[in-house]
PDB file of C-alpha atoms and ligand atoms in Angstrom:
ATOM      1  CA  MET A  28     -16.351   6.849  10.625  1.00  0.00           C
ATOM      2  CA  THR A  29     -14.955   8.772  13.561  1.00  0.00           C
ATOM      3  CA  ALA A  30     -15.218   6.196  16.350  1.00  0.00           C
ATOM      4  CA  HIS A  31     -12.074   4.566  17.751  1.00  0.00           C
ATOM      5  CA  ALA A  32     -11.940   1.214  15.986  1.00  0.00           C
ATOM      6  CA  THR A  33     -10.709  -2.018  17.554  1.00  0.00           C
ATOM      7  CA  VAL A  34      -8.478  -4.446  15.646  1.00  0.00           C
ATOM      8  CA  ARG A  35      -9.270  -8.110  15.996  1.00  0.00           C
ATOM      9  CA  GLY A  36      -8.110 -10.408  13.186  1.00  0.00           C
ATOM     10  CA  ASP A  37      -5.263 -12.677  12.133  1.00  0.00           C
ATOM     11  CA  VAL A  38      -3.685 -10.229   9.671  1.00  0.00           C
ATOM     12  CA  ALA A  39      -0.923  -7.681  10.274  1.00  0.00           C
ATOM     13  CA  VAL A  40      -0.794  -4.637   7.979  1.00  0.00           C
ATOM     14  CA  LEU A  41       2.376  -2.644   7.366  1.00  0.00           C
ATOM     15  CA  VAL A  42       1.798   0.979   6.355  1.00  0.00           C
ATOM     16  CA  PRO A  43       4.844   2.656   4.794  1.00  0.00           C
ATOM     17  CA  ALA A  44       4.158   6.350   5.414  1.00  0.00           C
ATOM     18  CA  ALA A  45       7.648   7.843   5.537  1.00  0.00           C
ATOM     19  CA  GLY A  46       7.817   9.311   2.023  1.00  0.00           C
ATOM     20  CA  MET A  47       8.205  13.045   1.435  1.00  0.00           C
ATOM     21  CA  GLY A  48       5.653  13.198  -1.386  1.00  0.00           C
ATOM     22  CA  VAL A  49       7.766  15.427  -3.596  1.00  0.00           C
ATOM     23  CA  ARG A  50       5.391  14.947  -6.564  1.00  0.00           C
ATOM     24  CA  LEU A  51       2.554  16.384  -4.471  1.00  0.00           C
ATOM     25  CA  GLY A  52       4.407  19.705  -4.197  1.00  0.00           C
ATOM     26  CA  PRO A  53       5.844  21.387  -1.072  1.00  0.00           C
ATOM     27  CA  GLY A  54       4.139  20.791   2.280  1.00  0.00           C
ATOM     28  CA  GLY A  55       5.856  18.060   4.322  1.00  0.00           C
ATOM     29  CA  PRO A  56       5.504  14.250   4.420  1.00  0.00           C
ATOM     30  CA  LYS A  57       2.771  13.053   2.063  1.00  0.00           C
ATOM     31  CA  ALA A  58       1.037  10.821   4.615  1.00  0.00           C
ATOM     32  CA  LEU A  59       0.445  13.879   6.806  1.00  0.00           C
ATOM     33  CA  ARG A  60      -1.095  16.053   4.047  1.00  0.00           C
ATOM     34  CA  LEU A  61      -4.729  16.875   4.640  1.00  0.00           C
ATOM     35  CA  LEU A  62      -7.647  15.340   2.775  1.00  0.00           C
ATOM     36  CA  GLY A  63     -11.026  16.644   3.896  1.00  0.00           C
ATOM     37  CA  GLY A  64      -9.333  18.176   6.955  1.00  0.00           C
ATOM     38  CA  GLU A  65      -7.571  14.985   8.114  1.00  0.00           C
ATOM     39  CA  PRO A  66      -4.141  13.545   7.224  1.00  0.00           C
ATOM     40  CA  LEU A  67      -4.049  10.858   4.506  1.00  0.00           C
ATOM     41  CA  LEU A  68      -2.587   8.471   7.093  1.00  0.00           C
ATOM     42  CA  VAL A  69      -5.611   8.864   9.372  1.00  0.00           C
ATOM     43  CA  HIS A  70      -7.975   8.010   6.514  1.00  0.00           C
ATOM     44  CA  ALA A  71      -5.864   4.989   5.562  1.00  0.00           C
ATOM     45  CA  VAL A  72      -5.506   3.584   9.091  1.00  0.00           C
ATOM     46  CA  ARG A  73      -9.182   4.119   9.904  1.00  0.00           C
ATOM     47  CA  ARG A  74     -10.224   2.042   6.899  1.00  0.00           C
ATOM     48  CA  LEU A  75      -7.689  -0.692   7.695  1.00  0.00           C
ATOM     49  CA  ALA A  76      -8.977  -0.964  11.254  1.00  0.00           C
ATOM     50  CA  LEU A  77     -12.522  -1.399   9.945  1.00  0.00           C
ATOM     51  CA  ALA A  78     -11.503  -4.591   8.113  1.00  0.00           C
ATOM     52  CA  PRO A  79     -12.411  -7.525  10.416  1.00  0.00           C
ATOM     53  CA  SER A  80      -9.281  -9.501   9.414  1.00  0.00           C
ATOM     54  CA  VAL A  81      -6.868  -6.847  10.646  1.00  0.00           C
ATOM     55  CA  GLY A  82      -5.377  -7.590  14.076  1.00  0.00           C
ATOM     56  CA  CYS A  83      -2.203  -5.499  13.973  1.00  0.00           C
ATOM     57  CA  ILE A  84      -1.188  -2.284  12.207  1.00  0.00           C
ATOM     58  CA  VAL A  85       2.433  -1.126  12.013  1.00  0.00           C
ATOM     59  CA  VAL A  86       3.086   2.332  10.561  1.00  0.00           C
ATOM     60  CA  ALA A  87       6.530   3.411   9.297  1.00  0.00           C
ATOM     61  CA  ALA A  88       6.600   7.159   9.918  1.00  0.00           C
ATOM     62  CA  PRO A  89       9.184   9.771   8.941  1.00  0.00           C
ATOM     63  CA  ALA A  90      12.014   9.351  11.493  1.00  0.00           C
ATOM     64  CA  ASP A  91      11.507  12.867  12.895  1.00  0.00           C
ATOM     65  CA  ALA A  92       7.727  12.478  13.155  1.00  0.00           C
ATOM     66  CA  VAL A  93       7.307   9.219  15.088  1.00  0.00           C
ATOM     67  CA  ALA A  94       5.968  10.900  18.243  1.00  0.00           C
ATOM     68  CA  ASP A  95       3.622  13.098  16.180  1.00  0.00           C
ATOM     69  CA  VAL A  96       2.248  10.060  14.344  1.00  0.00           C
ATOM     70  CA  VAL A  97       1.726   8.151  17.620  1.00  0.00           C
ATOM     71  CA  ALA A  98      -0.298  11.115  18.919  1.00  0.00           C
ATOM     72  CA  LEU A  99      -2.174  11.510  15.635  1.00  0.00           C
ATOM     73  CA  LEU A 100      -3.333   7.891  15.520  1.00  0.00           C
ATOM     74  CA  ALA A 101      -4.032   7.436  19.249  1.00  0.00           C
ATOM     75  CA  SER A 102      -7.722   8.200  18.766  1.00  0.00           C
ATOM     76  CA  VAL A 103      -8.032   6.336  15.441  1.00  0.00           C
ATOM     77  CA  ALA A 104      -6.895   2.738  16.112  1.00  0.00           C
ATOM     78  CA  PRO A 105      -4.304   0.795  18.150  1.00  0.00           C
ATOM     79  CA  VAL A 106      -1.108   0.965  16.082  1.00  0.00           C
ATOM     80  CA  THR A 107       2.630   0.425  16.455  1.00  0.00           C
ATOM     81  CA  VAL A 108       4.725   3.227  14.956  1.00  0.00           C
ATOM     82  CA  VAL A 109       8.345   2.726  13.853  1.00  0.00           C
ATOM     83  CA  ALA A 110      10.804   5.046  12.120  1.00  0.00           C
ATOM     84  CA  GLY A 111      10.803   4.533   8.353  1.00  0.00           C
ATOM     85  CA  GLY A 112      13.892   4.350   6.144  1.00  0.00           C
ATOM     86  CA  ALA A 113      15.393   6.206   3.197  1.00  0.00           C
ATOM     87  CA  THR A 114      13.368   4.170   0.682  1.00  0.00           C
ATOM     88  CA  ARG A 115       9.911   2.633   0.663  1.00  0.00           C
ATOM     89  CA  GLN A 116      11.547  -0.811   0.785  1.00  0.00           C
ATOM     90  CA  ALA A 117      13.532   0.137   3.898  1.00  0.00           C
ATOM     91  CA  SER A 118      10.375   1.492   5.534  1.00  0.00           C
ATOM     92  CA  VAL A 119       8.501  -1.761   4.831  1.00  0.00           C
ATOM     93  CA  ALA A 120      11.426  -3.799   6.232  1.00  0.00           C
ATOM     94  CA  ALA A 121      11.431  -1.699   9.422  1.00  0.00           C
ATOM     95  CA  ALA A 122       7.685  -2.207   9.884  1.00  0.00           C
ATOM     96  CA  LEU A 123       7.936  -5.943   9.144  1.00  0.00           C
ATOM     97  CA  ALA A 124      10.530  -6.355  11.897  1.00  0.00           C
ATOM     98  CA  ALA A 125       7.987  -4.990  14.409  1.00  0.00           C
ATOM     99  CA  VAL A 126       5.187  -7.500  13.649  1.00  0.00           C
ATOM    100  CA  PRO A 127       4.501  -9.895  16.575  1.00  0.00           C
ATOM    101  CA  ALA A 128       5.470 -13.522  15.848  1.00  0.00           C
ATOM    102  CA  ASP A 129       1.915 -14.893  15.806  1.00  0.00           C
ATOM    103  CA  PHE A 130       0.786 -13.143  12.604  1.00  0.00           C
ATOM    104  CA  GLU A 131       1.178 -15.494   9.621  1.00  0.00           C
ATOM    105  CA  ILE A 132      -0.454 -13.156   7.075  1.00  0.00           C
ATOM    106  CA  VAL A 133       1.083  -9.749   6.375  1.00  0.00           C
ATOM    107  CA  LEU A 134      -0.331  -7.048   4.096  1.00  0.00           C
ATOM    108  CA  VAL A 135       1.591  -4.009   2.892  1.00  0.00           C
ATOM    109  CA  HIS A 136      -0.479  -0.902   2.245  1.00  0.00           C
ATOM    110  CA  ASP A 137       0.646   2.547   1.097  1.00  0.00           C
ATOM    111  CA  ALA A 138      -0.668   5.412   3.227  1.00  0.00           C
ATOM    112  CA  ALA A 139      -1.037   7.233  -0.081  1.00  0.00           C
ATOM    113  CA  ARG A 140      -3.995   4.955  -0.950  1.00  0.00           C
ATOM    114  CA  ALA A 141      -5.966   6.656   1.796  1.00  0.00           C
ATOM    115  CA  LEU A 142      -9.485   5.792   0.615  1.00  0.00           C
ATOM    116  CA  THR A 143      -8.976   2.048   0.114  1.00  0.00           C
ATOM    117  CA  PRO A 144     -12.206   0.319   1.146  1.00  0.00           C
ATOM    118  CA  PRO A 145     -12.031  -2.284   3.980  1.00  0.00           C
ATOM    119  CA  GLU A 146     -13.625  -4.770   1.542  1.00  0.00           C
ATOM    120  CA  LEU A 147     -10.454  -4.738  -0.575  1.00  0.00           C
ATOM    121  CA  VAL A 148      -8.358  -5.491   2.510  1.00  0.00           C
ATOM    122  CA  GLU A 149     -10.656  -8.441   3.234  1.00  0.00           C
ATOM    123  CA  SER A 150     -10.459  -9.760  -0.316  1.00  0.00           C
ATOM    124  CA  VAL A 151      -6.623  -9.706  -0.379  1.00  0.00           C
ATOM    125  CA  ALA A 152      -6.450 -11.303   3.091  1.00  0.00           C
ATOM    126  CA  ALA A 153      -8.937 -14.012   2.044  1.00  0.00           C
ATOM    127  CA  ALA A 154      -6.828 -14.914  -1.008  1.00  0.00           C
ATOM    128  CA  VAL A 155      -3.708 -15.327   1.156  1.00  0.00           C
ATOM    129  CA  ARG A 156      -5.694 -17.345   3.697  1.00  0.00           C
ATOM    130  CA  GLY A 157      -6.925 -19.453   0.776  1.00  0.00           C
ATOM    131  CA  GLY A 158      -3.373 -20.571  -0.013  1.00  0.00           C
ATOM    132  CA  HIS A 159      -1.713 -17.935  -2.212  1.00  0.00           C
ATOM    133  CA  GLY A 160       1.753 -16.876  -1.018  1.00  0.00           C
ATOM    134  CA  ALA A 161       1.523 -13.444  -2.637  1.00  0.00           C
ATOM    135  CA  VAL A 162      -1.589 -11.513  -3.710  1.00  0.00           C
ATOM    136  CA  ILE A 163      -2.040  -8.148  -5.420  1.00  0.00           C
ATOM    137  CA  PRO A 164      -5.170  -6.133  -6.274  1.00  0.00           C
ATOM    138  CA  VAL A 165      -5.218  -5.031  -9.923  1.00  0.00           C
ATOM    139  CA  LEU A 166      -7.305  -2.958 -12.314  1.00  0.00           C
ATOM    140  CA  PRO A 167      -7.471  -3.180 -16.107  1.00  0.00           C
ATOM    141  CA  VAL A 168      -5.472  -0.515 -17.966  1.00  0.00           C
ATOM    142  CA  VAL A 169      -7.845   1.872 -19.741  1.00  0.00           C
ATOM    143  CA  ASP A 170      -5.373   4.022 -21.694  1.00  0.00           C
ATOM    144  CA  THR A 171      -3.566   2.869 -24.813  1.00  0.00           C
ATOM    145  CA  ILE A 172       0.035   2.218 -23.750  1.00  0.00           C
ATOM    146  CA  LYS A 173       3.057   2.797 -25.985  1.00  0.00           C
ATOM    147  CA  ARG A 174       6.724   2.142 -25.482  1.00  0.00           C
ATOM    148  CA  VAL A 175       8.765   5.224 -26.469  1.00  0.00           C
ATOM    149  CA  SER A 176      12.460   5.834 -27.126  1.00  0.00           C
ATOM    150  CA  ASP A 177      14.665   8.320 -25.258  1.00  0.00           C
ATOM    151  CA  SER A 178      14.039  10.811 -28.068  1.00  0.00           C
ATOM    152  CA  GLY A 179      10.265  10.513 -27.620  1.00  0.00           C
ATOM    153  CA  SER A 180       9.461   8.437 -30.718  1.00  0.00           C
ATOM    154  CA  VAL A 181       7.009   5.571 -30.453  1.00  0.00           C
ATOM    155  CA  VAL A 182       8.744   2.194 -30.526  1.00  0.00           C
ATOM    156  CA  GLU A 183       5.633   0.031 -30.247  1.00  0.00           C
ATOM    157  CA  THR A 184       2.072  -0.145 -29.008  1.00  0.00           C
ATOM    158  CA  VAL A 185       1.750  -2.568 -26.106  1.00  0.00           C
ATOM    159  CA  ASP A 186      -1.222  -4.965 -25.964  1.00  0.00           C
ATOM    160  CA  ARG A 187      -3.088  -3.483 -23.008  1.00  0.00           C
ATOM    161  CA  SER A 188      -5.394  -6.500 -22.625  1.00  0.00           C
ATOM    162  CA  VAL A 189      -2.541  -8.313 -20.862  1.00  0.00           C
ATOM    163  CA  LEU A 190      -1.582  -5.353 -18.644  1.00  0.00           C
ATOM    164  CA  ARG A 191      -2.897  -4.476 -15.188  1.00  0.00           C
ATOM    165  CA  ALA A 192      -2.373  -1.492 -12.896  1.00  0.00           C
ATOM    166  CA  VAL A 193      -1.321  -2.690  -9.450  1.00  0.00           C
ATOM    167  CA  GLN A 194      -2.639  -1.328  -6.145  1.00  0.00           C
ATOM    168  CA  THR A 195      -2.175  -2.030  -2.455  1.00  0.00           C
ATOM    169  CA  PRO A 196      -2.775  -3.674  -0.027  1.00  0.00           C
ATOM    170  CA  GLN A 197      -0.547  -6.461  -1.288  1.00  0.00           C
ATOM    171  CA  GLY A 198      -0.837  -9.620   0.795  1.00  0.00           C
ATOM    172  CA  PHE A 199       1.737 -12.254   1.676  1.00  0.00           C
ATOM    173  CA  ARG A 200       2.325 -15.303   3.755  1.00  0.00           C
ATOM    174  CA  ARG A 201       4.721 -13.884   6.302  1.00  0.00           C
ATOM    175  CA  ASP A 202       7.581 -16.262   5.396  1.00  0.00           C
ATOM    176  CA  VAL A 203       7.281 -15.218   1.733  1.00  0.00           C
ATOM    177  CA  LEU A 204       7.535 -11.505   2.538  1.00  0.00           C
ATOM    178  CA  VAL A 205      10.475 -12.038   4.906  1.00  0.00           C
ATOM    179  CA  LYS A 206      12.308 -14.144   2.290  1.00  0.00           C
ATOM    180  CA  ALA A 207      11.550 -11.618  -0.480  1.00  0.00           C
ATOM    181  CA  HIS A 208      12.984  -8.746   1.578  1.00  0.00           C
ATOM    182  CA  GLU A 209      16.047 -10.759   2.607  1.00  0.00           C
ATOM    183  CA  ALA A 210      16.762 -11.598  -1.037  1.00  0.00           C
ATOM    184  CA  ALA A 211      16.204  -8.094  -2.449  1.00  0.00           C
ATOM    185  CA  VAL A 212      19.427  -6.559  -3.736  1.00  0.00           C
ATOM    186  CA  ASP A 213      17.938  -3.675  -5.754  1.00  0.00           C
ATOM    187  CA  GLU A 214      15.060  -1.258  -5.168  1.00  0.00           C
ATOM    188  CA  HIS A 215      11.516  -2.345  -6.018  1.00  0.00           C
ATOM    189  CA  THR A 216       8.453  -0.098  -6.184  1.00  0.00           C
ATOM    190  CA  ASP A 217       6.264  -2.816  -4.700  1.00  0.00           C
ATOM    191  CA  ASP A 218       6.668  -5.875  -2.529  1.00  0.00           C
ATOM    192  CA  ALA A 219       5.172  -8.337  -4.995  1.00  0.00           C
ATOM    193  CA  GLY A 220       8.046  -7.427  -7.329  1.00  0.00           C
ATOM    194  CA  MET A 221      10.454  -8.795  -4.754  1.00  0.00           C
ATOM    195  CA  ALA A 222       8.407 -11.986  -4.390  1.00  0.00           C
ATOM    196  CA  GLU A 223       8.373 -12.402  -8.196  1.00  0.00           C
ATOM    197  CA  ARG A 224      12.147 -12.060  -8.228  1.00  0.00           C
ATOM    198  CA  ILE A 225      12.524 -15.115  -5.977  1.00  0.00           C
ATOM    199  CA  GLY A 226      10.083 -17.165  -8.059  1.00  0.00           C
ATOM    200  CA  ILE A 227       6.946 -16.891  -5.912  1.00  0.00           C
ATOM    201  CA  PRO A 228       3.718 -17.022  -8.011  1.00  0.00           C
ATOM    202  CA  VAL A 229       1.752 -13.788  -7.482  1.00  0.00           C
ATOM    203  CA  HIS A 230      -2.040 -14.106  -7.577  1.00  0.00           C
ATOM    204  CA  THR A 231      -4.308 -11.205  -8.607  1.00  0.00           C
ATOM    205  CA  VAL A 232      -7.703 -10.148  -7.244  1.00  0.00           C
ATOM    206  CA  PRO A 233      -9.898  -7.307  -8.562  1.00  0.00           C
ATOM    207  CA  GLY A 234      -8.779  -3.907  -7.239  1.00  0.00           C
ATOM    208  CA  ALA A 235     -10.980  -0.912  -6.370  1.00  0.00           C
ATOM    209  CA  GLU A 236     -11.155   2.511  -8.044  1.00  0.00           C
ATOM    210  CA  ALA A 237     -11.349   4.141  -4.596  1.00  0.00           C
ATOM    211  CA  ALA A 238      -7.911   2.717  -3.756  1.00  0.00           C
ATOM    212  CA  LEU A 239      -6.284   5.267  -6.078  1.00  0.00           C
ATOM    213  CA  LYS A 240      -2.786   6.359  -5.154  1.00  0.00           C
ATOM    214  CA  ILE A 241      -2.655  10.012  -4.138  1.00  0.00           C
ATOM    215  CA  THR A 242       0.583  11.135  -5.748  1.00  0.00           C
ATOM    216  CA  ARG A 243      -0.027  14.434  -7.590  1.00  0.00           C
ATOM    217  CA  PRO A 244      -2.200  17.471  -6.776  1.00  0.00           C
ATOM    218  CA  PHE A 245      -4.784  16.201  -9.296  1.00  0.00           C
ATOM    219  CA  ASP A 246      -5.143  12.918  -7.342  1.00  0.00           C
ATOM    220  CA  LEU A 247      -5.753  14.891  -4.150  1.00  0.00           C
ATOM    221  CA  ALA A 248      -8.535  16.838  -5.897  1.00  0.00           C
ATOM    222  CA  VAL A 249     -10.129  13.571  -7.097  1.00  0.00           C
ATOM    223  CA  ALA A 250      -9.886  12.100  -3.585  1.00  0.00           C
ATOM    224  CA  GLU A 251     -11.559  15.218  -2.109  1.00  0.00           C
ATOM    225  CA  LEU A 252     -14.473  14.642  -4.502  1.00  0.00           C
ATOM    226  CA  LEU A 253     -14.695  10.941  -3.555  1.00  0.00           C
ATOM    227  CA  LEU A 254     -14.857  11.833   0.143  1.00  0.00           C
TER     228      LEU A 254
HETATM  229  O1  LIG B  18       6.993   7.478  -3.276  1.00  0.00           O
HETATM  230  P1  LIG B  18       5.823   6.574  -3.424  1.00  0.00           P
HETATM  231  O2  LIG B  18       4.592   7.320  -3.812  1.00  0.00           O
HETATM  232  O3  LIG B  18       6.054   5.365  -4.257  1.00  0.00           O
HETATM  233  O4  LIG B  18       5.534   6.043  -1.953  1.00  0.00           O
HETATM  234  C1  LIG B  18       4.621   5.004  -1.713  1.00  0.00           C
HETATM  235  C2  LIG B  18       4.433   4.858  -0.212  1.00  0.00           C
HETATM  236  O5  LIG B  18       5.684   4.530   0.387  1.00  0.00           O
HETATM  237  C3  LIG B  18       3.919   6.137   0.458  1.00  0.00           C
HETATM  238  O6  LIG B  18       2.888   5.793   1.369  1.00  0.00           O
HETATM  239  C4  LIG B  18       5.167   6.679   1.146  1.00  0.00           C
HETATM  240  O7  LIG B  18       4.878   7.406   2.350  1.00  0.00           O
HETATM  241  C5  LIG B  18       5.936   5.403   1.472  1.00  0.00           C
HETATM  242  N1  LIG B  18       7.391   5.631   1.611  1.00  0.00           N
HETATM  243  C6  LIG B  18       8.028   5.293   2.812  1.00  0.00           C
HETATM  244  N2  LIG B  18       9.381   5.527   2.973  1.00  0.00           N
HETATM  245  C7  LIG B  18      10.104   6.106   2.008  1.00  0.00           C
HETATM  246  C8  LIG B  18       9.474   6.450   0.758  1.00  0.00           C
HETATM  247  C9  LIG B  18       8.118   6.191   0.586  1.00  0.00           C
HETATM  248  O8  LIG B  18       7.377   4.778   3.727  1.00  0.00           O
HETATM  249  N3  LIG B  18      11.384   6.346   2.222  1.00  0.00           N
END
């Protein structure tokens, strides 16, 4: 997968990639850390561009690395690069503002989920196209989950059969995502959370193990093995 891909569909994808990746240890912005010799962002964008639905990719880069990211992605896929913000939410808002008016479906995809298969992008896009205003990919929770107190004592065991771990890309009708961001007064860790807050039903589709979020050094080691 080294060829320059073309983008050709009706879906715009926003890629927040402006985080510092503190939990990954020292070494600069997370999206620019290497996986198999290439930055996470390159892996992520390459896979997005291979999804036939994707017609526009907007990356929110660290403000001091916009020119570097433009150069980095020039041989990967046609992308627009904007300066990200102080929070993930601000970075998504900045990218959303740069989407051309004719895209009615917008996906939001963390650069940290660098190995997300194009098939997952297609499945989220198809669910939005099929009429859902907000769509998230989810996986069942495999660990037993407990609620604990500040002192570390177990308060209760949560019924994991009703829980799901949430991935990206998350897909939205454009008007839903715009409204959700306009209405957001506090910080959310994902965009579907903002849609929930304004009463939009959020539909789930099956996620993919390969779409793991690369957050800690262990995740990077797992991703190296998957490559
Ligand atoms: O910090 P976290 O792992 O939740 O970040 C998720 C995604 O949001 C990453 O791809 C990161 O680069 C991005 N992000 C961003 N702007 C920020 C913080 C995080 O684009 N200010």
